[in-house]
Each structure stands twice: as C-alpha cells, then as structure tokens.
Amino acid sequence: MSTLKQRRSPPPSPPLSASSSTATAVSVEPAKDDPTPIDLHIPDNYVEHTLQTTKPLPPITWANFYKEINWISFPILTLTPIIGLIGAYFVKLRWETFLFAAFYYYATGLGITAGYHRLWAHRSYNASRPLQYFLALVGAGAVQGSIKWWSRGHRAHHRYTDTDLDPYNAHKGLWWSHIGWMLVKPRRKPGVADVSDLSKNDIVKWQHRHYLSLILLMAFVVPTVIPWLLWGDAAGGYVYAGVLRLCFVHHSTFCVNSLAHWLGEAPFDDKHTPRDHVITALVTIGEGYHNFHHQFPMDYRNAIKWYQYDPTKWFIAVCQKLGLATHLRIFPENEVKKGQLTMQLKKLRETQEKLTWPSDNSDLAIISWESFQEQSQKRPLILISGFIHDASNFIEEHPGGPHLLIKMIGKDATTAFFGGVYDHSNAAHNLLAMKRVGVLHGGAPHGTEDKAIPPSQRLKIARYNELSSAYGSSTAYSDGEGMLG
C-alpha cells in the first residue's frame, strides 16, 4: 500500500515524510495551482528514460554522511523521541491524559489513513466538506506534510513501486524504507505523479497554504490545552498527547513503508513487495493488508473480511451512515477472487512441480496386442483403459492380494479395475498411472476416454504453452521389444 508514507515535495528538499512532511511545507513555497496533469506529456518509456538520463546522488559513506543529512527532517525524527522520553521521566502520566493521548493518536492517525490516504491520494470515497475539514485538521496534527505533498509522494510510490523512482523503495532494505530515506537527502527525485485534481480542491489548498500554523496548532497546542483546561495537566498533555503521541503516529506510518513490504503473505499478487499481515494492521490503524491495497488501491477497504482489523474502513463506513461520506468504492468481487485464485493456483503449481508424475503419453511406446501378449510372458504386464502397465513391483503389495493381479497378466483388466471386481480409489488410479509403460495400438475402447487420465492429472495446472499444444501421442508405431523397457 504504501500508505502513510510521508510525502516529499517534488523539487525541494524532502519532507519529514509521514512524519517529517513538515519539512516540506516549511521549506517550499506553494506551487501555483495548475489544472494540467503533470504527466500529460511524459514518454511511454518514462521510467527507463528517467533512470538512464538522470543521475542519482552519490552513495552515502562515512566520509560524506554529514553532508548528505536532511537537516530538516533529521532533527525532527531524532529530537522528538528524545524530548518525549525526557519529558516522560519528569512528568507523571495521569490516566485521563493516557486515554486522551490514545484517542488523539487514533484521531490524527485517521487523518492520514482515512483522509490523506484513502480519500485524497486514492479517491476511494467522497467526503462532505465538514468531514474534509476535520480530516485536514487532524491530518496536520500527524505532521506528515500537507495533503498535496503527501498524496504526490504516495501516488509516486504506487506508480513506481520497488523501483528507484519509488521514494521508499523496499528493495533498499527494511531500515531504509522505514526511516532511512527521510534522514538523508533523497538519492533521486521521486517519479512524476499527477496531483492536478487536488489543486482544484479549496480545502486542500487551504491546508497547504496554512500548513505550518496548522501543525503547530494541531500537533502541540490542542493536545496541550485540552488536558490543561479539563483536568489541569498541561505538561502531561504536551509530553504524552503531543510529543510521544506524534512519535507513535510517525512510526505507525513508517511501518506501512517497511513492515508492510516485509512481513506477511501475498494472497493477491507477488509481483511486488507489499504483504498482508495482521500485526502490520494493528500498528497502522488498519493499513496492514498492503498486498490487497496495492492490487486494488481505489477500494476504500484495506481488509475485506469482517473479522480483519481495519478501523479506518469502519470509520469511513460510519461516516457514510451519518451522511458524511458517499460513493464508497469497492473493486468488483469477481476480480478480487480472480486475484486470490491466481495466487492459489501458483502455490499449487509450485507444489505440483515437486511431485513425480506419470510419463507423458507421447513418450510411451505403441505396441500391438500380439506384442503385448508376447512380452507379458517375460514380465507381469496388465492392460487397463488402453494403457499397458508393469506390475512387477506391486503384485505382493496389492491390497486385494497378488492372485487378482496374477490372473490378469496379459489380459485387459479395465472392467475389473473400474468396479467389476473393485471400484478403485483416486489413490489407486494415480498409482496405476505411474506404472504405465506403453499404449496399445488402436487406442482405448470407445467410452473409456475419461478413464485414461488419472484424477490427479485431470486437475493438473498447465502452463500457458502447454495449453496451446495438441493433446495426444505423436510417438511412431513400434513393436520393438526395447520400447517397453
């Protein structure tokens, strides 16, 4: 999903990112609103062209490290937790402040997950103006950059996932995607991503214009003043609901860039690194079903099952009930199931490749009835459904006793095998197919075609090129003794 990732301002120095976006807003003048999509005239081979024609900054070493530090986001990401821990040592935590800090964590977190991410970056639902103002305000309290900057970076992440144009490329390591990319200057400018739609939104423009004032108000003033006015704990409000709460929101966000691309499974597509895991969902207010999100980014849900933890989805659904949200977008269920089925089949194919299967029919010798009779005198050959089987290593193991097989040597046992004597199980059919050594000239009797393929192979997963090849034997007719060996 990429979510919560902090968005950097395009040209200038990178923002704090999910947490440090403040930097962006502080250091960059708002760009003029332009309704023209920025990616309108990019070449078809934009990614390849950009990587070939632009050079990234040099690798970071101990010698140049201090020169490459992002001196806007670095202090915020390092000093905030230090101030919080020192404050917690001297300021006692009251239960009222604890509850308020937890509430404010969820409120500001929802500003990112339900607002910045699902509403503005992905347009997965429509929100009324009161709801938009609320999300814009509490989103500013998460200090992850303005809506416009955040969405620009997030859209770049989705468009260029796992490439060098992805701001937090997971292939560069867990530490890098979690926080490293914000501590130093960006090695390369993120790929182009259009946000012209947000340039037309007056609430987005309002927040962008007043972003610095809003983060000071919502990140520190509000969480300090409310505990002070209601139960006289200004210091506790500042430390726990302000600073430490902000640290939790930051790293909750970072986990979507890092943990969600490292921990879990890929039930919808394993082409890229996003993964689904309940632990990530728990620490990111429901943004942990990242594989689903990257496959269906316009879906307002992250978790599609009722029992999966996704409070952001529940919040949006409640807003819909209250008339504050409309047009909640859901990807067609039929297509979601196709994605799941594709990965299930892929896993089955991997298991299938580890098994030993019967020889391909086209590799079996074709012999006449007379030759079959003759060779049956030398070893126990039995005919079933047009295939000749060598029962040498199974006569003594036959559950029905060796006598039943011995009396069918050199004969057609099709009727007996298919219920005449015993209607054999799938396991017996599968094992029998492993003992094929030839095909009787003339083929199987009419009406037994469906019996020629053992149960396990009827559902065998074929590769695309296998589907395009004709089924049947192309082996030349031969009565040669050696063909059955």
Short mmCIF file of C-alpha atoms in Angstrom, two decimals:
data_model
loop_
_atom_site.label_atom_id
_atom_site.label_comp_id
_atom_site.label_asym_id
_atom_site.label_seq_id
_atom_site.Cartn_x
_atom_site.Cartn_y
_atom_site.Cartn_z
CA MET A 1 0.00 0.00 0.00
CA SER A 2 2.50 2.49 0.68
CA THR A 3 0.33 4.47 2.72
CA LEU A 4 1.11 6.81 5.36
CA LYS A 5 4.34 7.39 3.77
CA GLN A 6 5.34 10.77 4.09
CA ARG A 7 5.22 12.73 1.02
CA ARG A 8 8.03 14.81 -0.15
CA SER A 9 7.78 17.96 -2.08
CA PRO A 10 8.83 17.38 -5.60
CA PRO A 11 11.67 19.73 -6.39
CA PRO A 12 12.96 20.82 -2.98
CA SER A 13 14.47 19.03 -0.09
CA PRO A 14 12.49 16.03 1.12
CA PRO A 15 9.91 16.45 3.81
CA LEU A 16 9.84 14.69 7.08
CA SER A 17 7.84 12.07 5.45
CA ALA A 18 5.00 10.57 7.11
CA SER A 19 6.32 12.36 9.96
CA SER A 20 8.54 14.85 8.67
CA SER A 21 6.48 16.31 5.98
CA THR A 22 6.63 19.43 7.96
CA ALA A 23 9.93 19.99 6.42
CA THR A 24 8.41 20.15 3.04
CA ALA A 25 5.81 22.62 3.98
CA VAL A 26 8.30 24.79 5.76
CA SER A 27 10.95 24.90 3.09
CA VAL A 28 8.93 25.11 -0.07
CA GLU A 29 6.71 27.81 -1.43
CA PRO A 30 3.33 26.51 -2.59
CA ALA A 31 3.33 25.82 -6.27
CA LYS A 32 0.84 27.68 -8.40
CA ASP A 33 -2.35 25.76 -8.96
CA ASP A 34 -2.28 24.23 -12.38
CA PRO A 35 -5.13 22.03 -13.61
CA THR A 36 -2.94 20.49 -16.34
CA PRO A 37 -1.83 16.94 -15.40
CA ILE A 38 1.91 16.98 -14.85
CA ASP A 39 2.27 13.58 -16.52
CA LEU A 40 0.30 14.51 -19.63
CA HIS A 41 3.27 14.53 -21.99
CA ILE A 42 5.68 12.04 -20.45
CA PRO A 43 7.17 9.47 -22.86
CA ASP A 44 5.94 5.88 -22.95
CA ASN A 45 9.30 4.70 -21.65
CA TYR A 46 9.38 7.32 -18.90
CA VAL A 47 10.82 5.09 -16.17
CA GLU A 48 13.63 3.68 -18.29
CA HIS A 49 14.32 7.07 -19.85
CA THR A 50 14.47 8.81 -16.47
CA LEU A 51 16.79 6.24 -14.93
CA GLN A 52 19.13 6.44 -17.92
CA THR A 53 19.21 10.22 -18.31
CA THR A 54 19.29 11.39 -14.70
CA LYS A 55 21.96 10.61 -12.17
CA PRO A 56 21.22 9.92 -8.51
CA LEU A 57 23.25 11.49 -5.74
CA PRO A 58 26.41 9.56 -4.86
CA PRO A 59 26.25 6.73 -2.32
CA ILE A 60 26.39 7.74 1.33
CA THR A 61 29.65 6.96 3.10
CA TRP A 62 31.11 7.79 6.48
CA ALA A 63 33.17 10.45 4.73
CA ASN A 64 30.23 12.35 3.24
CA PHE A 65 27.48 11.38 5.68
CA TYR A 66 27.25 14.74 7.41
CA LYS A 67 26.93 16.49 4.05
CA GLU A 68 24.04 14.25 3.00
CA ILE A 69 21.91 14.60 6.11
CA ASN A 70 18.48 16.12 5.60
CA TRP A 71 18.79 18.82 8.22
CA ILE A 72 15.04 19.49 8.20
CA SER A 73 13.69 16.02 8.85
CA PHE A 74 16.69 14.59 10.71
CA PRO A 75 16.29 16.80 13.82
CA ILE A 76 12.54 16.25 13.94
CA LEU A 77 12.80 12.48 13.69
CA THR A 78 15.58 12.24 16.25
CA LEU A 79 14.82 15.02 18.72
CA THR A 80 11.09 14.34 19.04
CA PRO A 81 11.50 10.92 20.69
CA ILE A 82 14.34 12.24 22.86
CA ILE A 83 12.23 15.15 24.12
CA GLY A 84 9.34 12.77 24.70
CA LEU A 85 11.38 10.29 26.73
CA ILE A 86 12.97 13.02 28.83
CA GLY A 87 9.57 14.58 29.42
CA ALA A 88 8.08 11.22 30.42
CA TYR A 89 10.86 10.81 33.01
CA PHE A 90 9.90 14.07 34.75
CA VAL A 91 6.14 14.23 34.09
CA LYS A 92 3.81 11.69 35.66
CA LEU A 93 1.28 10.08 33.34
CA ARG A 94 -2.29 10.54 34.52
CA TRP A 95 -4.95 8.09 33.40
CA GLU A 96 -7.06 10.90 31.91
CA THR A 97 -4.08 12.05 29.83
CA PHE A 98 -3.33 8.48 28.77
CA LEU A 99 -6.86 7.98 27.46
CA PHE A 100 -6.81 11.32 25.68
CA ALA A 101 -3.40 10.58 24.13
CA ALA A 102 -4.72 7.25 22.82
CA PHE A 103 -7.81 8.97 21.43
CA TYR A 104 -5.73 11.69 19.81
CA TYR A 105 -3.38 9.10 18.33
CA TYR A 106 -6.33 7.48 16.57
CA ALA A 107 -7.80 10.83 15.54
CA THR A 108 -4.60 12.11 13.95
CA GLY A 109 -3.87 8.66 12.54
CA LEU A 110 -7.27 8.59 10.85
CA GLY A 111 -6.44 11.98 9.41
CA ILE A 112 -3.75 10.15 7.46
CA THR A 113 -5.36 6.77 6.78
CA ALA A 114 -8.93 7.89 6.08
CA GLY A 115 -8.04 11.37 4.87
CA TYR A 116 -4.66 11.77 3.20
CA HIS A 117 -4.50 8.17 2.04
CA ARG A 118 -7.89 6.75 1.13
CA LEU A 119 -9.75 9.99 0.43
CA TRP A 120 -7.25 12.28 -1.26
CA ALA A 121 -4.44 10.05 -2.55
CA HIS A 122 -6.72 7.30 -3.88
CA ARG A 123 -10.13 8.97 -4.09
CA SER A 124 -11.76 5.80 -2.77
CA TYR A 125 -14.82 7.69 -1.47
CA ASN A 126 -16.36 11.15 -1.43
CA ALA A 127 -16.40 13.21 1.75
CA SER A 128 -18.61 16.12 2.76
CA ARG A 129 -16.96 19.46 3.46
CA PRO A 130 -17.24 19.12 7.27
CA LEU A 131 -15.55 15.71 7.09
CA GLN A 132 -12.86 17.06 4.77
CA TYR A 133 -12.08 19.92 7.13
CA PHE A 134 -11.91 17.53 10.08
CA LEU A 135 -9.55 15.15 8.27
CA ALA A 136 -7.40 18.01 7.00
CA LEU A 137 -7.03 19.37 10.55
CA VAL A 138 -6.27 16.12 12.37
CA GLY A 139 -4.08 15.04 9.43
CA ALA A 140 -1.96 18.15 10.03
CA GLY A 141 -1.66 17.00 13.65
CA ALA A 142 0.15 13.88 12.40
CA VAL A 143 2.89 16.11 10.93
CA GLN A 144 3.30 14.25 7.68
CA GLY A 145 3.26 17.12 5.23
CA SER A 146 0.35 18.80 3.54
CA ILE A 147 -2.29 16.76 1.76
CA LYS A 148 -0.96 17.77 -1.62
CA TRP A 149 2.64 16.85 -0.89
CA TRP A 150 1.71 13.61 0.87
CA SER A 151 -0.54 12.50 -1.98
CA ARG A 152 2.04 13.36 -4.61
CA GLY A 153 4.61 11.11 -2.92
CA HIS A 154 2.14 8.35 -2.26
CA ARG A 155 0.96 8.25 -5.86
CA ALA A 156 4.60 8.07 -6.96
CA HIS A 157 5.08 5.13 -4.60
CA HIS A 158 2.18 3.26 -6.18
CA ARG A 159 3.17 4.06 -9.74
CA TYR A 160 6.85 3.14 -9.30
CA THR A 161 6.69 0.52 -6.53
CA ASP A 162 10.04 -1.16 -5.85
CA THR A 163 11.92 0.93 -8.43
CA ASP A 164 14.44 3.71 -7.96
CA LEU A 165 11.65 6.21 -8.65
CA ASP A 166 9.80 4.94 -5.55
CA PRO A 167 10.64 7.34 -2.68
CA TYR A 168 10.89 4.46 -0.19
CA ASN A 169 11.93 1.55 -2.35
CA ALA A 170 11.61 -1.59 -0.20
CA HIS A 171 14.41 -3.31 -2.11
CA LYS A 172 16.87 -0.99 -0.40
CA GLY A 173 16.23 -2.64 2.94
CA LEU A 174 13.93 -2.53 5.95
CA TRP A 175 15.80 0.30 7.67
CA TRP A 176 15.88 2.45 4.55
CA SER A 177 12.18 2.09 3.76
CA HIS A 178 11.23 2.63 7.40
CA ILE A 179 13.12 5.81 8.21
CA GLY A 180 16.49 5.94 6.46
CA TRP A 181 15.18 7.63 3.33
CA MET A 182 13.99 10.56 5.44
CA LEU A 183 17.18 11.08 7.40
CA VAL A 184 19.28 11.88 4.36
CA LYS A 185 18.80 13.81 1.17
CA PRO A 186 16.85 11.84 -1.41
CA ARG A 187 19.17 9.94 -3.71
CA ARG A 188 16.84 10.57 -6.60
CA LYS A 189 13.78 12.72 -7.21
CA PRO A 190 10.58 10.63 -6.99
CA GLY A 191 8.94 9.73 -10.28
CA VAL A 192 6.37 12.10 -11.71
CA ALA A 193 2.87 11.78 -10.26
CA ASP A 194 -0.12 13.96 -11.07
CA VAL A 195 -2.00 15.79 -8.33
CA SER A 196 -3.79 18.32 -10.54
CA ASP A 197 -7.12 17.12 -9.11
CA LEU A 198 -6.02 18.21 -5.64
CA SER A 199 -5.02 21.61 -6.98
CA LYS A 200 -8.71 22.24 -7.62
CA ASN A 201 -9.82 21.35 -4.09
CA ASP A 202 -10.20 24.50 -1.99
CA ILE A 203 -9.84 22.61 1.31
CA VAL A 204 -6.61 21.01 0.15
CA LYS A 205 -5.36 24.43 -0.95
CA TRP A 206 -6.39 25.97 2.36
CA GLN A 207 -4.50 23.35 4.36
CA HIS A 208 -1.46 23.64 2.09
CA ARG A 209 -1.41 27.41 2.48
CA HIS A 210 -1.67 27.37 6.28
CA TYR A 211 0.15 24.11 6.90
CA LEU A 212 2.87 25.36 9.26
CA SER A 213 0.34 27.10 11.51
CA LEU A 214 -1.93 24.06 11.45
CA ILE A 215 0.75 21.59 12.51
CA LEU A 216 1.78 23.76 15.45
CA LEU A 217 -1.86 24.11 16.46
CA MET A 218 -2.97 20.51 15.96
CA ALA A 219 0.23 18.66 16.87
CA PHE A 220 1.16 20.56 20.03
CA VAL A 221 -1.27 23.33 21.09
CA VAL A 222 -4.51 21.30 21.03
CA PRO A 223 -3.12 18.22 22.85
CA THR A 224 -1.61 20.53 25.48
CA VAL A 225 -4.55 22.87 26.01
CA ILE A 226 -7.33 20.26 26.27
CA PRO A 227 -5.76 18.33 29.20
CA TRP A 228 -4.87 21.67 30.83
CA LEU A 229 -8.43 23.02 30.63
CA LEU A 230 -10.23 19.78 31.54
CA TRP A 231 -8.05 18.26 34.28
CA GLY A 232 -5.15 20.65 34.76
CA ASP A 233 -2.40 18.61 33.12
CA ALA A 234 -0.77 20.87 30.53
CA ALA A 235 2.68 19.28 30.90
CA GLY A 236 1.28 15.77 30.58
CA GLY A 237 -0.77 16.79 27.57
CA TYR A 238 2.29 18.22 25.84
CA VAL A 239 4.53 15.23 26.60
CA TYR A 240 2.14 12.32 26.14
CA ALA A 241 -0.65 13.54 23.84
CA GLY A 242 1.68 15.85 21.94
CA VAL A 243 5.27 14.66 21.56
CA LEU A 244 5.12 10.94 22.34
CA ARG A 245 1.81 10.54 20.51
CA LEU A 246 3.48 12.10 17.49
CA CYS A 247 6.32 9.57 17.69
CA PHE A 248 3.80 6.73 17.68
CA VAL A 249 1.97 8.18 14.69
CA HIS A 250 5.25 8.61 12.84
CA HIS A 251 6.45 5.06 13.29
CA SER A 252 2.99 3.70 12.72
CA THR A 253 3.24 5.37 9.34
CA PHE A 254 6.74 4.14 8.69
CA CYS A 255 5.64 0.57 9.29
CA VAL A 256 3.50 0.78 6.19
CA ASN A 257 6.59 1.63 4.17
CA SER A 258 8.73 -1.03 5.80
CA LEU A 259 6.90 -3.75 7.73
CA ALA A 260 4.07 -3.99 5.21
CA HIS A 261 6.63 -4.69 2.47
CA TRP A 262 8.46 -7.32 4.50
CA LEU A 263 6.13 -9.25 6.85
CA GLY A 264 3.26 -11.44 5.71
CA GLU A 265 1.90 -13.07 2.59
CA ALA A 266 0.90 -12.03 -0.91
CA PRO A 267 -2.57 -13.53 -1.43
CA PHE A 268 -3.39 -11.37 -4.46
CA ASP A 269 -0.13 -10.83 -6.36
CA ASP A 270 3.53 -11.46 -5.56
CA LYS A 271 4.96 -9.36 -8.36
CA HIS A 272 5.95 -6.63 -5.89
CA THR A 273 6.89 -6.49 -2.21
CA PRO A 274 3.59 -5.45 -0.48
CA ARG A 275 2.35 -8.04 2.02
CA ASP A 276 -0.71 -8.67 4.17
CA HIS A 277 -0.32 -9.25 7.91
CA VAL A 278 -2.49 -8.65 10.96
CA ILE A 279 0.45 -7.31 13.00
CA THR A 280 1.03 -4.54 10.49
CA ALA A 281 -2.70 -3.79 10.53
CA LEU A 282 -2.66 -3.48 14.33
CA VAL A 283 0.15 -0.93 14.35
CA THR A 284 -1.09 1.11 11.38
CA ILE A 285 -4.81 1.61 12.16
CA GLY A 286 -5.80 -1.00 9.60
CA GLU A 287 -3.34 -0.32 6.80
CA GLY A 288 -1.65 -3.72 7.13
CA TYR A 289 -3.43 -5.57 4.33
CA HIS A 290 -0.99 -4.00 1.95
CA ASN A 291 -0.97 -6.62 -0.77
CA PHE A 292 -4.70 -6.14 -1.27
CA HIS A 293 -4.28 -2.39 -1.25
CA HIS A 294 -1.59 -2.35 -3.93
CA GLN A 295 -3.74 -4.56 -6.12
CA PHE A 296 -6.94 -2.56 -5.60
CA PRO A 297 -5.84 0.93 -4.46
CA MET A 298 -9.15 2.62 -5.26
CA ASP A 299 -11.03 0.32 -2.84
CA TYR A 300 -11.95 2.15 0.36
CA ARG A 301 -11.19 -1.02 2.32
CA ASN A 302 -7.84 -2.48 3.25
CA ALA A 303 -9.28 -5.56 4.92
CA ILE A 304 -12.08 -7.31 3.03
CA LYS A 305 -13.11 -9.86 5.66
CA TRP A 306 -15.37 -8.75 8.51
CA TYR A 307 -13.03 -10.03 11.23
CA GLN A 308 -9.89 -8.38 9.88
CA TYR A 309 -8.71 -5.31 11.78
CA ASP A 310 -9.34 -2.17 9.76
CA PRO A 311 -10.70 0.68 11.92
CA THR A 312 -10.17 3.09 9.02
CA LYS A 313 -12.69 1.13 6.95
CA TRP A 314 -15.10 1.11 9.88
CA PHE A 315 -14.68 4.85 10.36
CA ILE A 316 -15.48 5.54 6.70
CA ALA A 317 -18.49 3.21 6.84
CA VAL A 318 -19.82 5.02 9.93
CA CYS A 319 -19.34 8.36 8.18
CA GLN A 320 -21.43 7.02 5.33
CA LYS A 321 -24.21 6.08 7.77
CA LEU A 322 -24.09 9.61 9.16
CA GLY A 323 -24.31 11.12 5.70
CA LEU A 324 -20.76 12.50 5.81
CA ALA A 325 -19.32 10.13 3.17
CA THR A 326 -20.73 8.82 -0.10
CA HIS A 327 -19.72 6.74 -3.11
CA LEU A 328 -17.58 4.26 -1.19
CA ARG A 329 -15.70 2.46 -3.94
CA ILE A 330 -15.32 -1.31 -3.90
CA PHE A 331 -13.41 -3.26 -6.52
CA PRO A 332 -15.61 -5.89 -8.27
CA GLU A 333 -15.73 -9.01 -6.11
CA ASN A 334 -15.32 -11.21 -9.16
CA GLU A 335 -11.97 -9.59 -9.95
CA VAL A 336 -10.80 -9.76 -6.34
CA LYS A 337 -11.47 -13.51 -6.34
CA LYS A 338 -9.56 -13.87 -9.60
CA GLY A 339 -6.53 -12.36 -7.93
CA GLN A 340 -6.83 -14.74 -5.00
CA LEU A 341 -7.36 -17.74 -7.28
CA THR A 342 -4.33 -16.81 -9.36
CA MET A 343 -2.05 -16.91 -6.33
CA GLN A 344 -3.66 -20.09 -5.01
CA LEU A 345 -3.05 -21.79 -8.35
CA LYS A 346 0.51 -20.52 -8.37
CA LYS A 347 1.16 -22.09 -4.98
CA LEU A 348 -0.45 -25.32 -6.12
CA ARG A 349 1.73 -25.25 -9.21
CA GLU A 350 4.82 -24.96 -7.02
CA THR A 351 3.66 -28.00 -5.03
CA GLN A 352 2.81 -29.81 -8.25
CA GLU A 353 6.33 -29.27 -9.61
CA LYS A 354 7.79 -31.09 -6.60
CA LEU A 355 5.81 -34.26 -7.34
CA THR A 356 6.67 -37.10 -9.72
CA TRP A 357 4.12 -37.60 -12.48
CA PRO A 358 3.43 -40.38 -14.99
CA SER A 359 5.32 -40.40 -18.28
CA ASP A 360 3.75 -38.26 -20.97
CA ASN A 361 1.57 -40.34 -23.30
CA SER A 362 3.63 -39.22 -26.25
CA ASP A 363 6.71 -40.78 -24.64
CA LEU A 364 5.16 -44.23 -24.33
CA ALA A 365 5.75 -46.98 -26.88
CA ILE A 366 2.82 -48.06 -29.04
CA ILE A 367 2.63 -51.84 -29.37
CA SER A 368 0.27 -54.35 -30.88
CA TRP A 369 -1.87 -56.84 -28.99
CA GLU A 370 0.35 -59.66 -30.16
CA SER A 371 3.48 -57.96 -28.88
CA PHE A 372 1.72 -57.23 -25.58
CA GLN A 373 0.87 -60.92 -25.23
CA GLU A 374 4.41 -61.95 -26.05
CA GLN A 375 6.05 -59.53 -23.61
CA SER A 376 3.61 -60.50 -20.85
CA GLN A 377 5.34 -63.88 -20.80
CA LYS A 378 8.52 -62.18 -19.62
CA ARG A 379 7.09 -59.76 -17.02
CA PRO A 380 3.70 -59.01 -15.44
CA LEU A 381 2.06 -56.62 -17.92
CA ILE A 382 -1.61 -55.72 -17.49
CA LEU A 383 -3.83 -53.73 -19.85
CA ILE A 384 -6.21 -51.13 -18.38
CA SER A 385 -8.01 -48.43 -20.41
CA GLY A 386 -5.71 -48.89 -23.39
CA PHE A 387 -2.52 -48.45 -21.34
CA ILE A 388 -0.08 -51.25 -20.61
CA HIS A 389 1.15 -51.34 -17.01
CA ASP A 390 4.10 -53.12 -15.45
CA ALA A 391 3.00 -54.59 -12.10
CA SER A 392 6.36 -56.13 -11.23
CA ASN A 393 6.94 -54.19 -8.02
CA PHE A 394 3.33 -54.13 -6.88
CA ILE A 395 1.99 -57.68 -7.08
CA GLU A 396 2.96 -58.53 -3.50
CA GLU A 397 1.72 -55.15 -2.23
CA HIS A 398 -1.69 -55.29 -3.88
CA PRO A 399 -4.32 -54.82 -1.12
CA GLY A 400 -6.66 -57.34 -2.77
CA GLY A 401 -3.98 -59.98 -2.86
CA PRO A 402 -1.43 -60.93 -5.54
CA HIS A 403 -3.72 -63.54 -7.11
CA LEU A 404 -6.05 -60.87 -8.52
CA LEU A 405 -3.20 -59.28 -10.44
CA ILE A 406 -1.51 -62.51 -11.47
CA LYS A 407 -4.63 -63.82 -13.18
CA MET A 408 -4.91 -60.57 -15.25
CA ILE A 409 -1.35 -60.68 -16.63
CA GLY A 410 -1.51 -60.41 -20.41
CA LYS A 411 -5.21 -59.56 -20.23
CA ASP A 412 -7.49 -56.49 -20.28
CA ALA A 413 -8.38 -55.66 -16.67
CA THR A 414 -10.32 -52.48 -17.43
CA THR A 415 -13.71 -53.81 -16.32
CA ALA A 416 -12.36 -55.40 -13.16
CA PHE A 417 -10.42 -52.22 -12.20
CA PHE A 418 -13.38 -49.90 -12.73
CA GLY A 419 -15.85 -51.66 -10.46
CA GLY A 420 -16.23 -55.11 -11.91
CA VAL A 421 -14.19 -56.53 -9.06
CA TYR A 422 -13.49 -53.32 -7.18
CA ASP A 423 -14.14 -49.64 -7.92
CA HIS A 424 -10.68 -48.30 -7.13
CA SER A 425 -9.96 -45.08 -5.28
CA ASN A 426 -8.30 -41.95 -6.63
CA ALA A 427 -5.07 -43.02 -4.99
CA ALA A 428 -5.20 -46.33 -6.84
CA HIS A 429 -5.82 -44.54 -10.16
CA ASN A 430 -2.91 -42.20 -9.55
CA LEU A 431 -0.56 -45.00 -8.57
CA LEU A 432 -1.64 -47.09 -11.56
CA ALA A 433 -0.74 -44.25 -13.95
CA MET A 434 2.82 -44.30 -12.59
CA LYS A 435 3.21 -47.85 -13.84
CA ARG A 436 2.39 -47.17 -17.50
CA VAL A 437 4.98 -48.48 -19.92
CA GLY A 438 3.13 -48.50 -23.21
CA VAL A 439 -0.02 -47.80 -25.21
CA LEU A 440 -1.97 -50.49 -27.02
CA HIS A 441 -2.11 -49.95 -30.76
CA GLY A 442 -5.61 -48.89 -31.75
CA GLY A 443 -6.29 -46.84 -28.64
CA ALA A 444 -8.73 -47.32 -25.80
CA PRO A 445 -12.19 -48.81 -26.39
CA HIS A 446 -14.95 -46.28 -27.01
CA GLY A 447 -16.44 -44.92 -23.81
CA THR A 448 -13.29 -45.20 -21.70
CA GLU A 449 -11.62 -41.94 -22.76
CA ASP A 450 -12.50 -40.33 -19.43
CA LYS A 451 -10.75 -43.17 -17.63
CA ALA A 452 -7.44 -42.65 -19.38
CA ILE A 453 -6.49 -39.63 -17.26
CA PRO A 454 -5.93 -40.27 -13.52
CA PRO A 455 -7.79 -38.00 -11.06
CA SER A 456 -4.71 -36.05 -10.01
CA GLN A 457 -3.91 -35.14 -13.61
CA ARG A 458 -7.44 -34.10 -14.54
CA LEU A 459 -6.99 -31.05 -12.35
CA LYS A 460 -3.31 -30.60 -13.06
CA ILE A 461 -2.34 -26.96 -13.55
CA ALA A 462 -0.96 -26.41 -17.02
CA ARG A 463 1.44 -23.75 -18.20
CA TYR A 464 0.29 -21.41 -20.93
CA ASN A 465 2.43 -23.11 -23.57
CA GLU A 466 1.06 -26.49 -22.53
CA LEU A 467 -2.47 -25.31 -23.22
CA SER A 468 -1.54 -24.41 -26.79
CA SER A 469 -0.14 -27.84 -27.63
CA ALA A 470 -2.30 -30.61 -29.01
CA TYR A 471 -3.10 -33.49 -26.67
CA GLY A 472 -2.24 -36.92 -27.87
CA SER A 473 0.59 -39.17 -28.79
CA SER A 474 2.94 -38.40 -31.60
CA THR A 475 5.09 -41.47 -30.96
CA ALA A 476 5.65 -43.58 -34.03
CA TYR A 477 4.16 -47.09 -34.02
CA SER A 478 6.68 -49.71 -32.93
CA ASP A 479 6.62 -53.27 -31.72
CA GLY A 480 10.20 -53.12 -30.65
CA GLU A 481 10.97 -55.11 -27.50
CA GLY A 482 13.11 -52.34 -26.10
CA MET A 483 10.31 -49.74 -26.22
CA LEU A 484 8.75 -51.15 -23.06
CA GLY A 485 11.94 -51.49 -21.15
#
